[in-house]
Short mmCIF file of C-alpha atoms and ligand atoms in Angstrom, two decimals:
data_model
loop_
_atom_site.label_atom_id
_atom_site.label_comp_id
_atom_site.label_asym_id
_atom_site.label_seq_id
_atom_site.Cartn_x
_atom_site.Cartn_y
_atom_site.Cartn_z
CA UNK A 1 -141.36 134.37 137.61
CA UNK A 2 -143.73 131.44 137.33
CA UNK A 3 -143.22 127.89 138.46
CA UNK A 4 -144.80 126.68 134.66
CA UNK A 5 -145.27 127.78 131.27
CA UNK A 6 -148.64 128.71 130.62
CA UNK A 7 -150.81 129.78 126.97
CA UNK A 8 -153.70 131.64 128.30
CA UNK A 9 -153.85 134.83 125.78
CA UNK A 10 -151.98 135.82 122.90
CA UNK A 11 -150.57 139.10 123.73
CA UNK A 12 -147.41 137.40 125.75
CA UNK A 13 -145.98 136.30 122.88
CA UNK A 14 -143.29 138.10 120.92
CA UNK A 15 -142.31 137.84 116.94
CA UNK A 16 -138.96 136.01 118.19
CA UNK A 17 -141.22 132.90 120.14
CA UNK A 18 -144.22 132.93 117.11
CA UNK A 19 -141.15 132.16 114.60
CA UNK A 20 -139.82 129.79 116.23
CA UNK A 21 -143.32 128.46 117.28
CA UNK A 22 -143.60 127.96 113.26
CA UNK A 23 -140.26 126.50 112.82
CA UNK A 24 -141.46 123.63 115.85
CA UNK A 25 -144.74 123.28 114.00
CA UNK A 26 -143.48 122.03 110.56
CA UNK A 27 -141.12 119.77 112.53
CA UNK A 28 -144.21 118.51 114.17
CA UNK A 29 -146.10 118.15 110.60
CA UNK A 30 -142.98 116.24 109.72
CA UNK A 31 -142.66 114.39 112.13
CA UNK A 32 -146.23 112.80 112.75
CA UNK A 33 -146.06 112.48 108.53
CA UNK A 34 -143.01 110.26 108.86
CA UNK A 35 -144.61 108.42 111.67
CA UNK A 36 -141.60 109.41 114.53
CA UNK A 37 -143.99 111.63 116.47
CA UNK A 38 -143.85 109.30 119.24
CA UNK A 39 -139.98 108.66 119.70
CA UNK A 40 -138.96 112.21 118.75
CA UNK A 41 -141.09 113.51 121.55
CA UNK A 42 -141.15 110.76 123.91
CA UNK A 43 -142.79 111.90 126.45
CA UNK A 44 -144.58 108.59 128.14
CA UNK A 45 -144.27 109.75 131.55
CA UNK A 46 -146.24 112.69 130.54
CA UNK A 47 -150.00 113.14 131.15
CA UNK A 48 -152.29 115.54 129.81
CA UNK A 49 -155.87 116.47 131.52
CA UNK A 50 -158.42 117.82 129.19
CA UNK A 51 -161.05 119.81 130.98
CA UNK A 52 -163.65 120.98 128.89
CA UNK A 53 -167.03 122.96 130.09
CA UNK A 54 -168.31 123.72 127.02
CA UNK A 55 -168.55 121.52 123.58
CA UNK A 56 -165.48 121.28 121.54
CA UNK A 57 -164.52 118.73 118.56
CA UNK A 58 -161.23 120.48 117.01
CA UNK A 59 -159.65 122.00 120.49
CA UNK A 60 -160.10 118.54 122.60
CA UNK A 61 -159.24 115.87 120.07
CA UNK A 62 -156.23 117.95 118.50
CA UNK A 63 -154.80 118.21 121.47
CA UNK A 64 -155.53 115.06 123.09
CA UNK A 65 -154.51 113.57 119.38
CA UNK A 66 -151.33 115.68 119.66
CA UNK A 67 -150.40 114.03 123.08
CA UNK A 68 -150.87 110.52 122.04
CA UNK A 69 -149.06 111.09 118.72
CA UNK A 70 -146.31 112.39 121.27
CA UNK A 71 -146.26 108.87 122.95
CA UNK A 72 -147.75 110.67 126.49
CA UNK A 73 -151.25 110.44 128.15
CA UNK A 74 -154.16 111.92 128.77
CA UNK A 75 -157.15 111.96 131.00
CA UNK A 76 -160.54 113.62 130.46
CA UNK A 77 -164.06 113.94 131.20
CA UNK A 78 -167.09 114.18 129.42
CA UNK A 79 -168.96 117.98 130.01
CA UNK A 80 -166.90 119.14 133.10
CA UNK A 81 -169.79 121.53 133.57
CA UNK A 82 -172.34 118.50 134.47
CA UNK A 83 -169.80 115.83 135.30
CA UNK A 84 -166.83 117.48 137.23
CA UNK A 85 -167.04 119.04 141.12
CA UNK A 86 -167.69 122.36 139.38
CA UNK A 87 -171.39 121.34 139.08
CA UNK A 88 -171.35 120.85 142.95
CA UNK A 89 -169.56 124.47 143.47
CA UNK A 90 -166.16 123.54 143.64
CA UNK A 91 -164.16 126.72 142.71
CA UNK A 92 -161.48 126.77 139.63
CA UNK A 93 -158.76 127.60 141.99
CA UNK A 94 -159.22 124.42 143.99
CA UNK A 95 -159.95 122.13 140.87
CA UNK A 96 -156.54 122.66 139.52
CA UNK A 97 -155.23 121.93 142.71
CA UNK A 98 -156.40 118.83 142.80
CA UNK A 99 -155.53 118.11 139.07
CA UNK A 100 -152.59 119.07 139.59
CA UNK A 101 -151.73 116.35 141.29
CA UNK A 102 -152.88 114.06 138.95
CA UNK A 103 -151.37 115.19 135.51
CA UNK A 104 -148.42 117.02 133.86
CA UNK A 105 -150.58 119.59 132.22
CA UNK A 106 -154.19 120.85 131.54
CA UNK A 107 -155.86 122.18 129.03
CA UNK A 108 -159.02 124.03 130.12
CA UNK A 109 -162.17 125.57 128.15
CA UNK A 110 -164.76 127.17 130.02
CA UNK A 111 -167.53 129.21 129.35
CA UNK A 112 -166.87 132.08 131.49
CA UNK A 113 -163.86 134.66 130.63
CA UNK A 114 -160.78 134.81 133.22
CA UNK A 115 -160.88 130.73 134.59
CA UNK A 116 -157.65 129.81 132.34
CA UNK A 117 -155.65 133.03 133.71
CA UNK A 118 -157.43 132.38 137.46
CA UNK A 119 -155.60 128.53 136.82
CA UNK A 120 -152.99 129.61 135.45
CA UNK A 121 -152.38 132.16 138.39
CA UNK A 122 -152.30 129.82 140.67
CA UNK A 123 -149.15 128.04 139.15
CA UNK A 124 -149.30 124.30 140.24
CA UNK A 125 -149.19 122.92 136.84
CA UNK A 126 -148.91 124.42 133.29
CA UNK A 127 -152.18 125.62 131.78
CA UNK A 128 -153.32 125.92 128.01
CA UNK A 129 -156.60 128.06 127.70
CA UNK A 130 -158.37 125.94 124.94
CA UNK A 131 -160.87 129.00 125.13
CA UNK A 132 -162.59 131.22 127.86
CA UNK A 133 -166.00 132.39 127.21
CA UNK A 134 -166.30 135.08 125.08
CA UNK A 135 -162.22 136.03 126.08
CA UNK A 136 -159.64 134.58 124.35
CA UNK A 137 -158.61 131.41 122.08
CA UNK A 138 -154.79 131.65 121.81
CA UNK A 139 -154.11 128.39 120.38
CA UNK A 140 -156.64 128.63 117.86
CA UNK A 141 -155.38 132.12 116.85
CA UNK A 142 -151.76 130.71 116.97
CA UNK A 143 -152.75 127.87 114.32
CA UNK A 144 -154.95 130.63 112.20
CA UNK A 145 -151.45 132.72 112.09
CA UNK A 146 -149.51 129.92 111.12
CA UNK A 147 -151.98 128.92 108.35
CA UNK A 148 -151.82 132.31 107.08
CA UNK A 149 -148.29 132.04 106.63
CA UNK A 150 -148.43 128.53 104.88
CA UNK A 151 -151.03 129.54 102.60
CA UNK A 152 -149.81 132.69 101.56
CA UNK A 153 -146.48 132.59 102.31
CA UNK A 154 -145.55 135.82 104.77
CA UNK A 155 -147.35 137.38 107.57
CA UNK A 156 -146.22 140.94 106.94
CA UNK A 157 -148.78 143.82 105.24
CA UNK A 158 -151.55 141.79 104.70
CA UNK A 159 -154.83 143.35 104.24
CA UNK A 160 -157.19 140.77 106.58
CA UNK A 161 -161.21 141.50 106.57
CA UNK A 162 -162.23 139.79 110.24
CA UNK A 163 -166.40 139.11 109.32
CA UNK A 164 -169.15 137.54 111.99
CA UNK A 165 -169.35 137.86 115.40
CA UNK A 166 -166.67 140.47 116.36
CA UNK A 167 -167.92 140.63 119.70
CA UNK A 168 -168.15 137.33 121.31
CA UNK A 169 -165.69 135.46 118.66
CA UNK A 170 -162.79 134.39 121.16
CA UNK A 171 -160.70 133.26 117.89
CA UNK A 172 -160.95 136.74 116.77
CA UNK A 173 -160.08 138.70 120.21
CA UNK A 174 -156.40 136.13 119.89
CA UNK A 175 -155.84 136.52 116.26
CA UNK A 176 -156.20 140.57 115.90
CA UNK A 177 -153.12 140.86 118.97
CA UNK A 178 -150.64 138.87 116.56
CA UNK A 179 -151.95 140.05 113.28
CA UNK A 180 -151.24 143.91 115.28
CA UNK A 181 -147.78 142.56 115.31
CA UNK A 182 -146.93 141.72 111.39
CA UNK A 183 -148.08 145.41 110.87
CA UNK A 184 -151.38 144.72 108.13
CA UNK A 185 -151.93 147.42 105.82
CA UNK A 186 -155.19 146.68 106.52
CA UNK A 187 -158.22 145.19 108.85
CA UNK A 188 -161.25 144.83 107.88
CA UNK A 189 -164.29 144.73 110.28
CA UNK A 190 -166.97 143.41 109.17
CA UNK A 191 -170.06 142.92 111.46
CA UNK A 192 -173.70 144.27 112.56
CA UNK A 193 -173.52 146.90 115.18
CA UNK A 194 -174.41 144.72 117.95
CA UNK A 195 -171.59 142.06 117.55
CA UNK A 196 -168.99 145.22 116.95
CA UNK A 197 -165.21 144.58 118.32
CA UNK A 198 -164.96 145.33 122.14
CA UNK A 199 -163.40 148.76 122.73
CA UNK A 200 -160.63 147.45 124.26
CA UNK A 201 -159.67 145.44 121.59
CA UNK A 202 -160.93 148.75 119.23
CA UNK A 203 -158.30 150.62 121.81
CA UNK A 204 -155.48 148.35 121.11
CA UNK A 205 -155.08 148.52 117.73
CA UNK A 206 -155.72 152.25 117.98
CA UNK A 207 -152.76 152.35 120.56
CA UNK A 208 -150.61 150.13 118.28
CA UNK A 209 -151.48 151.67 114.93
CA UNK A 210 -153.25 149.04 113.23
CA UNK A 211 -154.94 150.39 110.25
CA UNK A 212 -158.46 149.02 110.33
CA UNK A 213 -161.80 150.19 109.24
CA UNK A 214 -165.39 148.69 109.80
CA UNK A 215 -167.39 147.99 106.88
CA UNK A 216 -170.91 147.26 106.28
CA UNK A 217 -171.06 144.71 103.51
CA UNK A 218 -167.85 142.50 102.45
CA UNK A 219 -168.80 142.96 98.79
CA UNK A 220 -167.27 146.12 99.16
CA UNK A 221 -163.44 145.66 99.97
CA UNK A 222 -163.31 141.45 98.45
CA UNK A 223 -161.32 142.24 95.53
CA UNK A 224 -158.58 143.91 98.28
CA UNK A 225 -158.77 141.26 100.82
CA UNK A 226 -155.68 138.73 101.36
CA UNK A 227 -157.76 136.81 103.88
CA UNK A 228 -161.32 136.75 104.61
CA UNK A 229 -161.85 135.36 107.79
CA UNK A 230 -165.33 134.28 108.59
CA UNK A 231 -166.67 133.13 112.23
CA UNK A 232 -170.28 131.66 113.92
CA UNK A 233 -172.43 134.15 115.52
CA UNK A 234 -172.00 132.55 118.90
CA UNK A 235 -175.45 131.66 120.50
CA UNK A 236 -174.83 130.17 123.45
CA UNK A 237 -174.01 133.90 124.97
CA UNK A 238 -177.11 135.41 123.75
CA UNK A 239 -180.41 135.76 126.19
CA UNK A 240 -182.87 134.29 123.82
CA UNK A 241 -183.34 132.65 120.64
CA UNK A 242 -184.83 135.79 118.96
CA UNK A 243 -181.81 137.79 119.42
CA UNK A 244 -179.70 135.46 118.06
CA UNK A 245 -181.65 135.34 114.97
CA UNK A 246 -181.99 138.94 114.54
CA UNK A 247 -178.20 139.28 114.00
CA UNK A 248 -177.10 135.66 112.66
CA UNK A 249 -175.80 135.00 109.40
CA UNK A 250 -176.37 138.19 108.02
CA UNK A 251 -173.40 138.13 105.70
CA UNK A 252 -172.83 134.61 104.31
CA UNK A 253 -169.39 133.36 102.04
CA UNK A 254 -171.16 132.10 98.93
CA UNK A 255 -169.84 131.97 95.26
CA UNK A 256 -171.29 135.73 94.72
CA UNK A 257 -168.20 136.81 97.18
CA UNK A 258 -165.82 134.06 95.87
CA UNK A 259 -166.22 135.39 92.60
CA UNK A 260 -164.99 138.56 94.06
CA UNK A 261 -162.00 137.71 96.00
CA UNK A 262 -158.72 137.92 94.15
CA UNK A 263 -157.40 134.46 92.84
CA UNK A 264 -154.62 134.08 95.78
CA UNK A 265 -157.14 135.08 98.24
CA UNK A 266 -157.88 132.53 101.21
CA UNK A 267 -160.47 132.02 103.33
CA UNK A 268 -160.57 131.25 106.97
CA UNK A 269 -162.82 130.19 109.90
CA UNK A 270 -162.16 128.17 112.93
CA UNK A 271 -165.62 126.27 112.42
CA UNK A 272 -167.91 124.89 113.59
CA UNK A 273 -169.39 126.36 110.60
CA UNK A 274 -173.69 127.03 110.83
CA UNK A 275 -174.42 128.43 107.40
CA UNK A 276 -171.81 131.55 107.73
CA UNK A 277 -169.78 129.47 104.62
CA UNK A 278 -172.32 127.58 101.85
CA UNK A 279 -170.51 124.26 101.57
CA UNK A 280 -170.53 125.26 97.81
CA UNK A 281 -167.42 127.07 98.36
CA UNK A 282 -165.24 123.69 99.84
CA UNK A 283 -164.16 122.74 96.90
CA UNK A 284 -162.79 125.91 95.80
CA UNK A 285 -158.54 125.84 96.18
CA UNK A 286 -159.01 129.27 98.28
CA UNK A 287 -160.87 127.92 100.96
CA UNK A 288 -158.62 127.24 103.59
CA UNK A 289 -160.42 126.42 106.66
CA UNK A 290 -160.51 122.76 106.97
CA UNK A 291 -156.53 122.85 106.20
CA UNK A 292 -156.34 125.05 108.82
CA UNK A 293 -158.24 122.79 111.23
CA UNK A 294 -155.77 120.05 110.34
CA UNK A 295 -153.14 122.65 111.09
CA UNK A 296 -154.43 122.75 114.50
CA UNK A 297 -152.39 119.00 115.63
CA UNK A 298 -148.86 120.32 114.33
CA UNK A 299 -148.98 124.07 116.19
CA UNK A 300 -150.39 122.06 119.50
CA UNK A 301 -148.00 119.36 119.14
CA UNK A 302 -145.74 122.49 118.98
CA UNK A 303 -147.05 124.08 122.20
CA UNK A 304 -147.30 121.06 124.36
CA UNK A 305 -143.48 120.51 123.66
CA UNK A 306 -142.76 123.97 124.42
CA UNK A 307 -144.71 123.71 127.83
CA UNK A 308 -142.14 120.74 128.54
CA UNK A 309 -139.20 122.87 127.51
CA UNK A 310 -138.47 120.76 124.51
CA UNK A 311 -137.39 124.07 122.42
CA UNK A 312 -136.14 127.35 123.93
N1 CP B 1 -162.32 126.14 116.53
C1 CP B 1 -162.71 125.51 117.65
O1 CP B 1 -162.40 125.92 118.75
O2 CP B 1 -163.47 124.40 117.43
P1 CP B 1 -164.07 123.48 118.57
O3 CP B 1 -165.08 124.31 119.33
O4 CP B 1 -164.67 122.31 117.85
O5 CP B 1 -162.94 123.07 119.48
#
């Protein structure tokens, strides 16, 4: 058994843990709404290290946001890649033993797949995986889940089309192991051949049963979807500019598909957004995604309590 509790992919978590997970997350809404946050959680002896190699707005200031609204602390630094040891070689397994001296907890993004489990392995402090290159993004996927379940109020049998970049989308690798576990009737894959899902992700849901299907063009299945889920063709992993263009944005969420989806219908994306959504659609009711970026503080307030055994 571990020392700590540690988040680094989504596939260790059962229905029993995501349920209450969801039960400590509208707590947390309530809390921070009713302006408690702070005493409820108390946790000023508590500090928090963000270390983030690669850009971030949502991940780092939700959960540095969630910590402060939690009445603890937290210490950062600006591009870890350029302004930590690791831009002098220092190896992941001795950065978070030195950190671990210093703080309670970290929270780590990097760019290359495997450093958040590596951490975590080593066990000298708890670990949250705020995203691993083209790996895994369990929080994220954890707050996508939950806003699934406020917006359409269950989590069982939906039919979910997962559109973009199936390949290197981190948010998507994390979301299709706990959608596999609500049983969909369907999933949708929606991408060009060269961003198709990784086989062993294509092998999982095979393994577990998960009715899914790829599909060319979204106009297709629309009127069937409960939740359209759109995500970035992610450029930083390609080898030059041209390939990126060659596959980006090839399927964009305008009003031609809105007028297509069903009137409960919602639609999803972690953002950043880069022209995969026209901004035309924001102001439709079924567009969920910057709800479910505000989501993001209440299921990380969640998880950092959880890491401090505040619910079990
Ligand atoms: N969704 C997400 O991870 O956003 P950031 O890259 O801004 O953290």
């Amino acid at each position: 058994m571990p020392n700590f509790r540690h988040i680094v992919r989504t596939q260790d978590f059962d229905l029993d843990w995501l349920r209450r997970l969801y039960g400590q997350a509208t707590r947390a809404e309530e809390a921070v709404e009713t302006g408690i946050a702070s005493s409820m959680y108390a946790l000023t002896s508590k500090m928090m290290i963000t270390l983030f190699y690669q850009p971030s707005t949502r991940t780092r200031f939700s959960f540095e946001t969630a910590m402060r609204r939690m009445g603890g602390m937290v210490t950062s630094t600006e591009n870890a890649r350029d302004f930590s040891s690791a831009a002098k070689g220092e190896t992941p397994e001795d950065t978070i033993r030195v950190v671990a001296g210093y703080g309670d907890l970290v929270v780590v993004r990097h760019y290359e797949e495997g450093i958040a489990a590596r951490m975590a392995g080593m066990d000298v402090v708890p670990v949250i995986n705020a995203g691993d290159g083209p790996g895994q993004h369990p929080t994220q996927a954890l707050l996508d889940l939950w806003t699934i379940k406020k917006e359409r109020g269950h989590l069982d049998g939906l039919t979910v089309a997962l559109m973009g970049d199936l390949k290197y989308g981190r948010t998507i690798h994390s979301l299709i192991y706990l959608l596999a576990k609500y049983k969909p009737k369907m999933v949708y894959l929606i991408s060009p051949p060269e961003l198709a899902l990784p086989t062993d992700i294509v092998d999982y849901l095979n393994r577990h049963q998960v009715p899914f299907q790829p599909v060319d063009d979204v106009r297709s299945i629309a009127d069937m979807v409960d939740v359209l889920y759109q995500t970035r063709v992610q450029k930083e992993y390609f080898g030059s500019d041209a390939d990126y263009f060659r596959v980006a944005s090839r399927q964009i969420v305008d009003d031609s598909i809105m007028r297509l989806l069903s009137d409960t219908a919602i639609v999803m994306h972690p953002l950043p957004r880069v022209g995969e959504i026209d901004p035309a659609v924001d102001s439709d009711p079924r567009a969920a995604y910057f709800r479910q970026a505000h989501n993001g503080l209440f299921v990380r307030i969640a998880l950092v309590d959880w890491i401090f055994g505040g619910w079990d």
